[in-house]
């Protein structure tokens, strides 16, 4: 029977993890470079910067910081770099929390229900608290035999990662269920062509992104359950986090682009839950796009 915890196997797993991290860094940096149009639009004031866009930027750049730091640690293992893993873990988990917040805000806007809104905010807050606790509990030390950084208490660190990932899966499943139900009802009830167009964008693109995020995190949980050793157990968490952040940010940008096109034609965009809303000609002509919650529910 293969010994997954032998020094030789662990060293090989470290090498594999390092190569994979380099691949994830390349993919994510490419995604960042090719999607900077949103940031440029904000800087040029073509889009209104409001508090609802904060989760987008925090998630996007927290993951970039985490991935760059993680890549640096894995490619230049040293005793001094072990303390960096503490910050890496925090930024990874922060990016996931705010990616889930992007999805949650979209869901709140679709439902426009105070009970759903309060419930989702409570769950998101619980996720944030879990991240703070997990960060305080994770400590890495230098292992001479492996010449690598390892967690001081691998079992506790592993348990914390598993709990955080399962929490994310449950939150994604809840958001996915809420969106499937509400958007299906909204699409079936919509008679206006423009309204059906907006609902279809939310349904088609939103649900695809929700499903991708959900499946990525389920895969990560699968590896956590399998756990032949600590490294293999968490090897899927990095790409799962990356794809979750990417699809969450794309969902924000795509909806913003859709509404921007409608605004340029001074289109009268209806809401799913509360009825129609008007965009003024001045807003349309200036190309300003309101955030998702404002777009769907502001009258």
Short mmCIF file of N, CA and C in Angstrom, two decimals, residues 158-159 161-163 165-166 217-237:
data_model
loop_
_atom_site.label_atom_id
_atom_site.label_comp_id
_atom_site.label_asym_id
_atom_site.label_seq_id
_atom_site.Cartn_x
_atom_site.Cartn_y
_atom_site.Cartn_z
N UNK A 158 -6.18 21.69 9.13
CA UNK A 158 -6.97 20.97 8.13
C UNK A 158 -8.46 21.04 8.45
N UNK A 159 -8.79 20.89 9.73
CA UNK A 159 -10.19 20.95 10.14
C UNK A 159 -10.78 22.33 9.85
N UNK A 161 -9.78 24.50 7.54
CA UNK A 161 -9.96 24.63 6.08
C UNK A 161 -11.20 23.88 5.63
N UNK A 162 -11.39 22.67 6.17
CA UNK A 162 -12.55 21.86 5.79
C UNK A 162 -13.86 22.54 6.18
N UNK A 163 -13.92 23.08 7.40
CA UNK A 163 -15.14 23.75 7.86
C UNK A 163 -15.44 24.97 6.99
N UNK A 165 -14.55 25.50 3.93
CA UNK A 165 -14.95 25.11 2.57
C UNK A 165 -16.36 24.55 2.56
N UNK A 166 -16.71 23.76 3.55
CA UNK A 166 -18.08 23.23 3.63
C UNK A 166 -19.07 24.37 3.82
N UNK A 217 -16.15 24.29 -5.46
CA UNK A 217 -16.03 24.11 -4.02
C UNK A 217 -16.41 22.71 -3.58
N UNK A 218 -17.34 22.07 -4.29
CA UNK A 218 -17.66 20.67 -3.99
C UNK A 218 -16.44 19.79 -4.28
N UNK A 219 -15.74 20.07 -5.38
CA UNK A 219 -14.53 19.32 -5.71
C UNK A 219 -13.48 19.48 -4.62
N UNK A 220 -13.32 20.71 -4.14
CA UNK A 220 -12.36 20.96 -3.06
C UNK A 220 -12.73 20.18 -1.80
N UNK A 221 -14.02 20.14 -1.49
CA UNK A 221 -14.48 19.38 -0.33
C UNK A 221 -14.21 17.89 -0.53
N UNK A 222 -14.37 17.41 -1.76
CA UNK A 222 -14.09 16.01 -2.06
C UNK A 222 -12.65 15.64 -1.75
N UNK A 223 -11.70 16.50 -2.14
CA UNK A 223 -10.30 16.25 -1.82
C UNK A 223 -10.06 16.33 -0.31
N UNK A 224 -10.75 17.24 0.35
CA UNK A 224 -10.60 17.35 1.80
C UNK A 224 -11.08 16.09 2.51
N UNK A 225 -12.13 15.48 1.98
CA UNK A 225 -12.64 14.24 2.57
C UNK A 225 -11.70 13.08 2.27
N UNK A 226 -11.19 13.04 1.05
CA UNK A 226 -10.28 11.95 0.65
C UNK A 226 -9.00 12.00 1.49
N UNK A 227 -8.31 13.11 1.50
CA UNK A 227 -7.16 13.42 2.35
C UNK A 227 -6.16 12.26 2.52
N UNK A 228 -5.45 11.88 1.44
CA UNK A 228 -4.37 10.91 1.63
C UNK A 228 -3.24 11.49 2.47
N UNK A 229 -3.01 12.79 2.31
CA UNK A 229 -2.14 13.54 3.22
C UNK A 229 -2.58 15.00 3.20
N UNK A 230 -1.97 15.82 4.04
CA UNK A 230 -2.43 17.20 4.19
C UNK A 230 -2.32 17.98 2.87
N UNK A 231 -1.21 17.81 2.15
CA UNK A 231 -0.98 18.57 0.92
C UNK A 231 -1.98 18.22 -0.17
N UNK A 232 -2.20 16.92 -0.36
CA UNK A 232 -3.17 16.49 -1.37
C UNK A 232 -4.58 16.89 -0.96
N UNK A 233 -4.84 16.87 0.34
CA UNK A 233 -6.18 17.23 0.81
C UNK A 233 -6.57 18.65 0.47
N UNK A 234 -5.59 19.57 0.51
CA UNK A 234 -5.91 20.98 0.25
C UNK A 234 -5.49 21.43 -1.15
N UNK A 235 -5.03 20.50 -1.98
CA UNK A 235 -4.49 20.89 -3.28
C UNK A 235 -5.54 21.51 -4.20
N UNK A 236 -6.80 21.14 -4.00
CA UNK A 236 -7.87 21.66 -4.86
C UNK A 236 -8.47 22.96 -4.35
N UNK A 237 -8.10 23.38 -3.14
CA UNK A 237 -8.70 24.60 -2.60
C UNK A 237 -8.24 25.85 -3.34
#
